[in-house]
Short mmCIF file of N, CA and C in Angstrom, two decimals:
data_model
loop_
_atom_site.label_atom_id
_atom_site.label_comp_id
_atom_site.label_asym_id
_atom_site.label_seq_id
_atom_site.Cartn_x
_atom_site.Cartn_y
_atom_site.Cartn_z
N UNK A 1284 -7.62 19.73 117.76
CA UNK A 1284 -7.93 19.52 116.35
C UNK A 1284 -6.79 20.05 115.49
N UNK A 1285 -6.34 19.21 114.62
CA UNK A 1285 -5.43 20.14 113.68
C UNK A 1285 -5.98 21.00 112.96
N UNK A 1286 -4.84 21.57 112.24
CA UNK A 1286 -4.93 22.35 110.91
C UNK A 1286 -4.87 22.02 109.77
N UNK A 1287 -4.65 20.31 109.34
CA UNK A 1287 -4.44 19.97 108.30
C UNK A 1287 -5.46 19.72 107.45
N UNK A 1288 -5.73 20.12 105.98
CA UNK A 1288 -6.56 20.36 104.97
C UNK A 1288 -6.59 18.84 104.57
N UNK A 1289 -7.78 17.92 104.33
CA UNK A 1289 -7.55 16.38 104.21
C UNK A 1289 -8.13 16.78 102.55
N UNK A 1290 -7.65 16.03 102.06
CA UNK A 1290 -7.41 16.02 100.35
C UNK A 1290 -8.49 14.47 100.28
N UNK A 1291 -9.64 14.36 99.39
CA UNK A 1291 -11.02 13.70 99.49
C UNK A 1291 -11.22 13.23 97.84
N UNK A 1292 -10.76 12.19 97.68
CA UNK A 1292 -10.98 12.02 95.92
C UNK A 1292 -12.34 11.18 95.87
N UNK A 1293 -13.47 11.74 95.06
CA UNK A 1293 -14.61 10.74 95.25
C UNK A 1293 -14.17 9.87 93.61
N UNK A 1294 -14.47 8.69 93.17
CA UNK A 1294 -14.19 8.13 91.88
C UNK A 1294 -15.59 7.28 91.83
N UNK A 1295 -15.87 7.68 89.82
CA UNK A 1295 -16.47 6.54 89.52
C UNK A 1295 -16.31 6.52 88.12
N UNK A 1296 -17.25 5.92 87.77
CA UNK A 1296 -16.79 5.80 86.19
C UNK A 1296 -16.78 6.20 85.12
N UNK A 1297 -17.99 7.28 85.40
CA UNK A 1297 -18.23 8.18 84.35
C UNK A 1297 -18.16 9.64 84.89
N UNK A 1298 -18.13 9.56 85.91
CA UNK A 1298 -17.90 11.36 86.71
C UNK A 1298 -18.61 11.76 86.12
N UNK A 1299 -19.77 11.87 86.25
CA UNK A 1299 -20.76 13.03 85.61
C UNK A 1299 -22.03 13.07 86.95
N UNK A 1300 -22.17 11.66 87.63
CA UNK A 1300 -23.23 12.65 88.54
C UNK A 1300 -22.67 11.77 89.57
N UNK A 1301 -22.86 10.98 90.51
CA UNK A 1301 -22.74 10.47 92.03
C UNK A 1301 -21.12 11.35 92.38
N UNK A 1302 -20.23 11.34 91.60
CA UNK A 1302 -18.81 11.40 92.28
C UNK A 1302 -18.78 12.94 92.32
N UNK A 1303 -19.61 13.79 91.33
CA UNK A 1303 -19.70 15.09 91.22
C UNK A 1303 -20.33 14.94 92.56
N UNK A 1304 -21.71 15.13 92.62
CA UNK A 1304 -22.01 15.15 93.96
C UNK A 1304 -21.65 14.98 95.60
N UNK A 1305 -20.54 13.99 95.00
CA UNK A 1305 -19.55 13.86 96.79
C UNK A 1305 -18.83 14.95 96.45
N UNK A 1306 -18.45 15.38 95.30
CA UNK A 1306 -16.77 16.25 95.45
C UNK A 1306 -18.04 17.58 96.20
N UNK A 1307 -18.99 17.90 95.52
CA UNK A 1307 -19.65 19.40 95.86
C UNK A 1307 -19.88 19.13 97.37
N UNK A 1308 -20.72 17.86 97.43
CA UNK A 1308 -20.72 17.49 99.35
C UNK A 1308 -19.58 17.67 100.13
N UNK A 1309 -18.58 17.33 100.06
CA UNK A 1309 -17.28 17.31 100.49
C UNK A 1309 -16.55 18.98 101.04
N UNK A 1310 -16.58 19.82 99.48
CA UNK A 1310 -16.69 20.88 99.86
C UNK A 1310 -17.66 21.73 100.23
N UNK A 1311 -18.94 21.92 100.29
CA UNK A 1311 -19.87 22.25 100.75
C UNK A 1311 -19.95 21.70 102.25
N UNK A 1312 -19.79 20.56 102.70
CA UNK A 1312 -20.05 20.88 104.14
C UNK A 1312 -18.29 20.48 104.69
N UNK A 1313 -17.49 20.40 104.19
CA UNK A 1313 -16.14 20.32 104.91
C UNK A 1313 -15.50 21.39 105.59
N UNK A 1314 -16.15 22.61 105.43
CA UNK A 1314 -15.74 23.85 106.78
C UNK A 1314 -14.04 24.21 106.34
N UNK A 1315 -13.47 23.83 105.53
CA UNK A 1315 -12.39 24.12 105.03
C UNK A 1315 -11.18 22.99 105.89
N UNK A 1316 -12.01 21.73 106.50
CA UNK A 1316 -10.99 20.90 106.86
C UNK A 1316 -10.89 19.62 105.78
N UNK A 1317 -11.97 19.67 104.66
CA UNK A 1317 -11.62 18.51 103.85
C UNK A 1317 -11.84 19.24 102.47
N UNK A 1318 -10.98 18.64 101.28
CA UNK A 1318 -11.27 19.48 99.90
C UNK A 1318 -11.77 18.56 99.09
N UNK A 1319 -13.05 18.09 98.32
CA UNK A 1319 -13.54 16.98 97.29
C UNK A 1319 -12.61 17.44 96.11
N UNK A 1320 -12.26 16.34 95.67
CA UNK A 1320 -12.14 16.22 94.26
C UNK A 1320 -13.04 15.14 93.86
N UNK A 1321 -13.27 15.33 92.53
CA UNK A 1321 -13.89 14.14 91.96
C UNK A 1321 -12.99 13.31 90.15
N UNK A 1322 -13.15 12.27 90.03
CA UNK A 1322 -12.60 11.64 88.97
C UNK A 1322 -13.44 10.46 88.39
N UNK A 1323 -13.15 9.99 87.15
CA UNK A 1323 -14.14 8.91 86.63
C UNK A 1323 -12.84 8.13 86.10
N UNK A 1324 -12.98 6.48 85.63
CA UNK A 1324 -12.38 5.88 84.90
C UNK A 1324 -12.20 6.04 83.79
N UNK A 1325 -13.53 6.32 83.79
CA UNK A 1325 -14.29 6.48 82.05
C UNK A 1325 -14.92 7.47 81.70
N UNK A 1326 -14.19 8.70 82.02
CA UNK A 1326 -15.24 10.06 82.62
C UNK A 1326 -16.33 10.47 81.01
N UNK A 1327 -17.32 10.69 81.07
CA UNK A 1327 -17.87 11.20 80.13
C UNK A 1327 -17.92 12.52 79.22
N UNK A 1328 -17.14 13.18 80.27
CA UNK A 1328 -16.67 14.58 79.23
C UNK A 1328 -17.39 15.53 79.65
N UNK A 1329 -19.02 15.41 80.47
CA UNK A 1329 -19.81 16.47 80.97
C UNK A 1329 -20.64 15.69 82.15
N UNK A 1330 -20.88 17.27 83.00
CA UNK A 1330 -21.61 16.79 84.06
C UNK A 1330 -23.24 16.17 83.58
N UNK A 1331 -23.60 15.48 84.39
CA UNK A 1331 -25.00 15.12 84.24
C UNK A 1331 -25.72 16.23 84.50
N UNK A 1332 -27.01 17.02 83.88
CA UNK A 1332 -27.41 18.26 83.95
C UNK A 1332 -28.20 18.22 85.43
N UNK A 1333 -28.81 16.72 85.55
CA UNK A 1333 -29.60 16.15 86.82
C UNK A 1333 -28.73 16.75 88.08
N UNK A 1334 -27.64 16.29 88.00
CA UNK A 1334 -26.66 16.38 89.14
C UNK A 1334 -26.34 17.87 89.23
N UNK A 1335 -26.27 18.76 88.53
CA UNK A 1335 -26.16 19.90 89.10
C UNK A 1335 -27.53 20.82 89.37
N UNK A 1336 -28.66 19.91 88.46
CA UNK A 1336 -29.94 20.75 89.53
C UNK A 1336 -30.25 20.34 90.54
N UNK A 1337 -29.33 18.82 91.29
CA UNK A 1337 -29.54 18.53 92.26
C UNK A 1337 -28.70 19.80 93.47
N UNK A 1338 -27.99 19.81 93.35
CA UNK A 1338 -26.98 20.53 93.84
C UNK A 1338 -27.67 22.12 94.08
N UNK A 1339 -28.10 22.62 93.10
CA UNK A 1339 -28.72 23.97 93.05
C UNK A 1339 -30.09 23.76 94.03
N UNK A 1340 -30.44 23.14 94.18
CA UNK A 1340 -31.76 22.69 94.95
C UNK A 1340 -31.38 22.72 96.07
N UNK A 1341 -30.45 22.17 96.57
CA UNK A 1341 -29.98 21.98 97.90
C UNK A 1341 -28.85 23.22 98.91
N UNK A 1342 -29.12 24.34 97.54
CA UNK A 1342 -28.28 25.23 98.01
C UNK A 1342 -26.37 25.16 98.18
N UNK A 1343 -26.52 24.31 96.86
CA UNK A 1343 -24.97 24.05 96.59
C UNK A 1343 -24.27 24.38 95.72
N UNK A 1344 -23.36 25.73 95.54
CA UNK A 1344 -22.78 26.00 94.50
C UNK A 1344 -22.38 24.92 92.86
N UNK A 1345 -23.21 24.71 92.06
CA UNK A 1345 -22.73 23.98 90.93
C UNK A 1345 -22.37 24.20 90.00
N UNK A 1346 -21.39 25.29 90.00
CA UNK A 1346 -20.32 26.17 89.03
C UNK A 1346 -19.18 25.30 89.31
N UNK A 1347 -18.42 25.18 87.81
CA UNK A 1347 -17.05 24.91 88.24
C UNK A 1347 -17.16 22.69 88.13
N UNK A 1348 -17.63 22.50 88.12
CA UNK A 1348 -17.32 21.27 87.95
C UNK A 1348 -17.53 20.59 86.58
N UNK A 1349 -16.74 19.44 86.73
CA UNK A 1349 -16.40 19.00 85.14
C UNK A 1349 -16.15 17.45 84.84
N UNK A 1350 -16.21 16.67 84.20
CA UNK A 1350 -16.41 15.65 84.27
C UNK A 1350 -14.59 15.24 83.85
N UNK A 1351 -13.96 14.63 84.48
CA UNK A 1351 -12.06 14.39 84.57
C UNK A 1351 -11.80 12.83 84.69
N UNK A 1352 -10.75 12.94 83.87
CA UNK A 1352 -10.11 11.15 84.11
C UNK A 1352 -8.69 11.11 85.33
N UNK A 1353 -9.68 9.79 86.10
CA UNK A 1353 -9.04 9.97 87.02
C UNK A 1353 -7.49 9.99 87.20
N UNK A 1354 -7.11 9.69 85.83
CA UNK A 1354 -5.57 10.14 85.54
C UNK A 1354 -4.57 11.36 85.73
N UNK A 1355 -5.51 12.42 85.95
CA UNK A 1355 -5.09 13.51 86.43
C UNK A 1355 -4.74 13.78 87.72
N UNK A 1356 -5.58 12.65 88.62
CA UNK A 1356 -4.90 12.63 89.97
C UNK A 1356 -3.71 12.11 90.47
N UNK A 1357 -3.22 11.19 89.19
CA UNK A 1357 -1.85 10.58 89.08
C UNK A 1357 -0.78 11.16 88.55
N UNK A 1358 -0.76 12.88 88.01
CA UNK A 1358 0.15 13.18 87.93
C UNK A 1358 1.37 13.96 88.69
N UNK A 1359 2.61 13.91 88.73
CA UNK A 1359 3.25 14.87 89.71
C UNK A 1359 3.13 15.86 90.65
N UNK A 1360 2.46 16.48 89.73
CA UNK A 1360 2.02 18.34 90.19
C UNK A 1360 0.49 18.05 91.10
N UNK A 1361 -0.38 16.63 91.03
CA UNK A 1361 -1.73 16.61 91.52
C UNK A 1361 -1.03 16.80 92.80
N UNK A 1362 -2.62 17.21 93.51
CA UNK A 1362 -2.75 17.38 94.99
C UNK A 1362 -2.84 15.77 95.96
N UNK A 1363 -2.04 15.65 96.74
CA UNK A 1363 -1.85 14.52 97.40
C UNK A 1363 -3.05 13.94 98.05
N UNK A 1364 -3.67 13.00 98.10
CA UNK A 1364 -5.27 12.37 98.61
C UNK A 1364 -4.87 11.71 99.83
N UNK A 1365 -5.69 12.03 100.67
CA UNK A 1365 -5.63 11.43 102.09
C UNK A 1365 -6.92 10.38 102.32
N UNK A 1366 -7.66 10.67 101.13
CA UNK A 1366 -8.64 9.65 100.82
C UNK A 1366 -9.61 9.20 99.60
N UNK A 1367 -9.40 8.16 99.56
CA UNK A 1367 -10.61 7.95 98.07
C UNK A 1367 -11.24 6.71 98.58
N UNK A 1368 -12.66 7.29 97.53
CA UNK A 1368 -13.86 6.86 97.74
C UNK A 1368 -14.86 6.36 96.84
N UNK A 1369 -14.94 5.32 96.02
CA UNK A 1369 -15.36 4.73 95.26
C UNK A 1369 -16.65 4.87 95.48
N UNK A 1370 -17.46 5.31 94.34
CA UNK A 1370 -19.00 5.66 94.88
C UNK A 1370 -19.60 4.43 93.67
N UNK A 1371 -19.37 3.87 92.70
CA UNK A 1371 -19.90 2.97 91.69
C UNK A 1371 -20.37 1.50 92.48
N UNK A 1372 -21.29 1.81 91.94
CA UNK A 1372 -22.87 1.17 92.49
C UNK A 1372 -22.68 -0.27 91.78
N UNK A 1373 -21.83 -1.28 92.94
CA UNK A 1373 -21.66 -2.86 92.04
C UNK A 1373 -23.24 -3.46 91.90
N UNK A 1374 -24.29 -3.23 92.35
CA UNK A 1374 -25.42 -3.51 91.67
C UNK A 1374 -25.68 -2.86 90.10
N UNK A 1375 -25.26 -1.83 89.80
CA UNK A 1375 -25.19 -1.47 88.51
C UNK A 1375 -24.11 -2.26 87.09
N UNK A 1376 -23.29 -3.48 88.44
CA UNK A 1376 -22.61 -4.37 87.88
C UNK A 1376 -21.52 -3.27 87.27
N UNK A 1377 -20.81 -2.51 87.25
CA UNK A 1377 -20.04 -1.46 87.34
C UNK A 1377 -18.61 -2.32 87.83
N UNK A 1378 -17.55 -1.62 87.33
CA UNK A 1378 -16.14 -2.24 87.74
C UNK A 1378 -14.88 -0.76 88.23
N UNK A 1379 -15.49 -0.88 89.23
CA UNK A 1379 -14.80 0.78 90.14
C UNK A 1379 -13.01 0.71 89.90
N UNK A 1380 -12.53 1.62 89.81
CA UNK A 1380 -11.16 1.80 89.24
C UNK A 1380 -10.04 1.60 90.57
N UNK A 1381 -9.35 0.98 90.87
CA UNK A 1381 -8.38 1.11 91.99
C UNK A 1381 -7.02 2.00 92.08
N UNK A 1382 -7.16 2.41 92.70
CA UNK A 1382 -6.02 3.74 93.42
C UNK A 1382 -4.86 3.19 93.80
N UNK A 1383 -4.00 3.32 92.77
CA UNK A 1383 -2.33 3.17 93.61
C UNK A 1383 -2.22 4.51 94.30
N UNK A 1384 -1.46 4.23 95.08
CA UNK A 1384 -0.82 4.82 96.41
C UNK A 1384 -1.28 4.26 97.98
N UNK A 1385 -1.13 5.66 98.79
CA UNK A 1385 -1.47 5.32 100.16
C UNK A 1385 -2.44 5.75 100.55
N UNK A 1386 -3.25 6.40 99.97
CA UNK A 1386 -4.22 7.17 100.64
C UNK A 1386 -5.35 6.07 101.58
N UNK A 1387 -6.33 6.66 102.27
CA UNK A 1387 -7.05 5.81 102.67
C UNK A 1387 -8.32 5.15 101.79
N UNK A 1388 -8.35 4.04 101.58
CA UNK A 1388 -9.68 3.89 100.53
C UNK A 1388 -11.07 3.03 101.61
N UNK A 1389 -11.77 3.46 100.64
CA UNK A 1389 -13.00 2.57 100.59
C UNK A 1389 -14.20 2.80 100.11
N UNK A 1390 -14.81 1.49 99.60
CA UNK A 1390 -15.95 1.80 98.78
C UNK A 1390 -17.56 2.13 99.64
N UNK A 1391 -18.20 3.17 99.41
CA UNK A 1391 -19.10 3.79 99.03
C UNK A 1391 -19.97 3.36 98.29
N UNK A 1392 -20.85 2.70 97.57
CA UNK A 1392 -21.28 2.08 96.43
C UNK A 1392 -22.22 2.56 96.61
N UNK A 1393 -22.84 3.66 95.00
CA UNK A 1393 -24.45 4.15 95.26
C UNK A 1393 -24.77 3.89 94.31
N UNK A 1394 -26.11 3.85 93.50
CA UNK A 1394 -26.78 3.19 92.71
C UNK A 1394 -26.59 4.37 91.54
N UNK A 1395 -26.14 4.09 90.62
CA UNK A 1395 -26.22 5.01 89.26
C UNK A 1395 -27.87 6.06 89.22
N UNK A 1396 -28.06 7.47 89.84
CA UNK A 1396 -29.17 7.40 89.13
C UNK A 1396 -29.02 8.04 87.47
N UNK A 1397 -27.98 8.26 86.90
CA UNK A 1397 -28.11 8.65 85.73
C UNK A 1397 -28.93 7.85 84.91
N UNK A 1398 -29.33 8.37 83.83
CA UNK A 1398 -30.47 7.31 82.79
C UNK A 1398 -31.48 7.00 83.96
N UNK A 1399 -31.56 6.93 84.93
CA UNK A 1399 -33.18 6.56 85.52
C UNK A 1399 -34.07 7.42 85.41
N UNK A 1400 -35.23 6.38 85.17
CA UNK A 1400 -36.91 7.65 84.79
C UNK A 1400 -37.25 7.88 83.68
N UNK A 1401 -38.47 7.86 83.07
CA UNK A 1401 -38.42 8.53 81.96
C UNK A 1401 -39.16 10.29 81.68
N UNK A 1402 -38.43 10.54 82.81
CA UNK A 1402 -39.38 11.88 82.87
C UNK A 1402 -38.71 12.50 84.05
N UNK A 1403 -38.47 13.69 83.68
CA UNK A 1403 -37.99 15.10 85.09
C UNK A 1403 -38.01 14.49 86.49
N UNK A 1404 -39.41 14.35 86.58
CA UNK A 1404 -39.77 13.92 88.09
C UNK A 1404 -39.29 12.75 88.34
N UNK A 1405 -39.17 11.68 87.61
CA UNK A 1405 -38.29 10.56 87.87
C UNK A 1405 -37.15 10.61 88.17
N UNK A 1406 -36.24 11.27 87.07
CA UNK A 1406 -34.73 11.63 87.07
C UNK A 1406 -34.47 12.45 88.44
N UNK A 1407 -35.21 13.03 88.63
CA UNK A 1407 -35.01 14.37 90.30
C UNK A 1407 -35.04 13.21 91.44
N UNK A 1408 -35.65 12.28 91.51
CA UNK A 1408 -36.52 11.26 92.04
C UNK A 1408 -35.00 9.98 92.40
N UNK A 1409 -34.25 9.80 91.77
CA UNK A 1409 -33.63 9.00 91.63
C UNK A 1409 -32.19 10.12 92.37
N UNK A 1410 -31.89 11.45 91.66
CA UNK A 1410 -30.95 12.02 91.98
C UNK A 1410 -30.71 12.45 93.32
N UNK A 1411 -31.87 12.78 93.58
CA UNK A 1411 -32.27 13.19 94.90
C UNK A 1411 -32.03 12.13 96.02
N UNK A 1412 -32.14 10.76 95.91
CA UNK A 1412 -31.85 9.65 96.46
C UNK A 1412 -31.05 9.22 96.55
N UNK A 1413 -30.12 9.25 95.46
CA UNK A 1413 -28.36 9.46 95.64
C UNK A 1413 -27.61 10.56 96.53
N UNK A 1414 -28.23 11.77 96.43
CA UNK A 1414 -27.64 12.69 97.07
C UNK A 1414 -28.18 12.21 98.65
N UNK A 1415 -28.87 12.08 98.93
CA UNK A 1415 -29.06 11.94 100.40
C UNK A 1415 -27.92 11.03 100.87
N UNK A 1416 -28.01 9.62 100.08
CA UNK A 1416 -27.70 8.62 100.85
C UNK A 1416 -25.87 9.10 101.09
N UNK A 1417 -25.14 9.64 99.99
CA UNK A 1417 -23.91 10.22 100.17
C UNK A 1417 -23.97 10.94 100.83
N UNK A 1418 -25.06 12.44 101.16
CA UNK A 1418 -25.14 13.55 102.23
C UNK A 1418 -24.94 12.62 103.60
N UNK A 1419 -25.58 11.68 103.70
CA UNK A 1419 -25.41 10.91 105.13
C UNK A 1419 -24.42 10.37 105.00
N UNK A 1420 -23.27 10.02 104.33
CA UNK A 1420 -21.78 9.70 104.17
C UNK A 1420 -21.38 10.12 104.74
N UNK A 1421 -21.01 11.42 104.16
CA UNK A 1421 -20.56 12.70 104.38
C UNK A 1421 -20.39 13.01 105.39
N UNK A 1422 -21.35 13.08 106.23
CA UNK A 1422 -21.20 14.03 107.18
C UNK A 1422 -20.76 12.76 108.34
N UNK A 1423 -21.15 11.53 108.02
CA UNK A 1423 -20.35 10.31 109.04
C UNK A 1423 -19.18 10.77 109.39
N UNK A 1424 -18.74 10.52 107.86
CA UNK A 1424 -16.85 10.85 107.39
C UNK A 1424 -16.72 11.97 108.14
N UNK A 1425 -17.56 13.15 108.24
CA UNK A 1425 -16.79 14.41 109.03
C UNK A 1425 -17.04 14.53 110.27
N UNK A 1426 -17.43 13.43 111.01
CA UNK A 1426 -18.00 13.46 112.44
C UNK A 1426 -16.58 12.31 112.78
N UNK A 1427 -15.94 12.06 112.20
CA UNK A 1427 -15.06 10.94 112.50
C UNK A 1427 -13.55 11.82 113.30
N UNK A 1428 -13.28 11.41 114.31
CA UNK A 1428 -11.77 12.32 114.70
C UNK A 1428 -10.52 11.43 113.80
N UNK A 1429 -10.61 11.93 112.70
CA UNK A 1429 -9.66 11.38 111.71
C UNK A 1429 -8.04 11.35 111.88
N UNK A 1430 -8.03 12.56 112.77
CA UNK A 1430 -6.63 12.41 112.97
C UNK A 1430 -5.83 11.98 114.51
N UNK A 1431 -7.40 11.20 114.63
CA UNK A 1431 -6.65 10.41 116.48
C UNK A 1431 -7.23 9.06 116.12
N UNK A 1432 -8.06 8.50 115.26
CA UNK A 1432 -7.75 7.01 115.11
C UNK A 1432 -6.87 6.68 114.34
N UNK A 1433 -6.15 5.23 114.47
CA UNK A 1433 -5.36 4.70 113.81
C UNK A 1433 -5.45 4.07 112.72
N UNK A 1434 -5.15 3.67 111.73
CA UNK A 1434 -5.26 3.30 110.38
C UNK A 1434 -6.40 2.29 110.63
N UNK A 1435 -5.95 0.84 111.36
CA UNK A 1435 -7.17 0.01 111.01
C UNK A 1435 -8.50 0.49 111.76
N UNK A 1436 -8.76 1.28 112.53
CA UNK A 1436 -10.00 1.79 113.24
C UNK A 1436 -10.37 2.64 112.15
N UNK A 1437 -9.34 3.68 111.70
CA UNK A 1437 -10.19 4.58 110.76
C UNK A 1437 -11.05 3.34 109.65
N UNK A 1438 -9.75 2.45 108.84
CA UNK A 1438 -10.25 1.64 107.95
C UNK A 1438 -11.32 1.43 107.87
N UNK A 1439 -11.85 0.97 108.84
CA UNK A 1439 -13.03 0.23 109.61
C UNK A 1439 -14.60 1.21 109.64
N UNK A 1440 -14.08 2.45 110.11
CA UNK A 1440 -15.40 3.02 110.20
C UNK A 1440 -15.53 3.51 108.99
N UNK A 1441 -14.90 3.95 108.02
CA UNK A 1441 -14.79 4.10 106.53
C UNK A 1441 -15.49 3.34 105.86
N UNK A 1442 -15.23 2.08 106.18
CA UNK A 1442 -16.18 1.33 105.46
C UNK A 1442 -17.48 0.53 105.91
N UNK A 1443 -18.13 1.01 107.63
CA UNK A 1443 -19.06 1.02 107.82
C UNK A 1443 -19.98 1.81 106.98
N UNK A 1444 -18.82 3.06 107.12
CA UNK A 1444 -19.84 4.58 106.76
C UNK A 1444 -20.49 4.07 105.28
N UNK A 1445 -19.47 3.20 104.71
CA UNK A 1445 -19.85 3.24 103.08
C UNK A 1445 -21.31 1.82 103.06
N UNK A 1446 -21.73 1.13 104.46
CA UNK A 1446 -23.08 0.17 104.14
C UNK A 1446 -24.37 0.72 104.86
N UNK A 1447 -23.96 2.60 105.08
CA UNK A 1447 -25.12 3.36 105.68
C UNK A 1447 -26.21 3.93 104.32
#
């Protein structure tokens, strides 16, 4: 196994709850071999409050995160991505942002639960259902020997992982 730290950009459009949630998944169960970041197209400026009581529920640090345009991952000084991951839910009819460079991509697509419900238990109800279906991402992506398949095999199970 190496030693190399894999750099994990989750993107969507408003960064406030699904892409927050992969970046905290990412680091929360990556054991210090993968680091989440998260970014939006269209970031909204704050986290969804849903998404970090999801997180607190599940025993996941939700300090520290912030809602960012994914422009910041394009500058000089950013940390280099070994992967991004489009989490915007094309049933929400949503138009997910594309990544110049090399990193590895693929889409992920989870259903917006922001604005769903009209009530606590709804909103938990919806968040909670997002977080799973990425928690089972997640941990695909980290069961994968990433650094002994080859580009189109990785490609490939990348974007199985993303119609689980």
């Amino acid at each position: 196994m190496t030693d190399k730290v894999y750099n994990v950009l989750i993107l969507c459009t408003g960064n406030s709850a699904r892409s927050i949630l992969g970046e905290a998944l990412i680091n929360h169960l990556g054991q210090g071999r993968f680091k989440g970041y998260s970014a939006g197209s269209q970031p909204t400026g704050k986290v969804n409050p849903y998404a970090l009581k999801t997180l607190e529920k599940h025993g996941i640090d939700s300090s520290g995160y912030r809602s960012k345009s994914w422009d910041e991952f394009g500058a000089p000084d950013a940390p280099q991505m070994d992967f991004v991951f489009t989490v915007c839910g094309s049933a929400a009819g949503e138009t997910c942002p594309v990544w110049p460079g090399h990193p590895m991509r693929a889409h992920w697509g989870v259903d917006d639960p922001a604005g769903v419900g009209s009530n606590d238990d709804e909103a938990m109800a919806a968040f909670a259902k997002a977080f799973m279906i990425l928690k089972r991402r997640v941990e695909l992506f980290m069961s994968l020997p990433v650094d002994k398949l080859d580009a189109l095999a990785l490609k490939q199970q990348l974007a199985e992982i993303g119609q689980q």
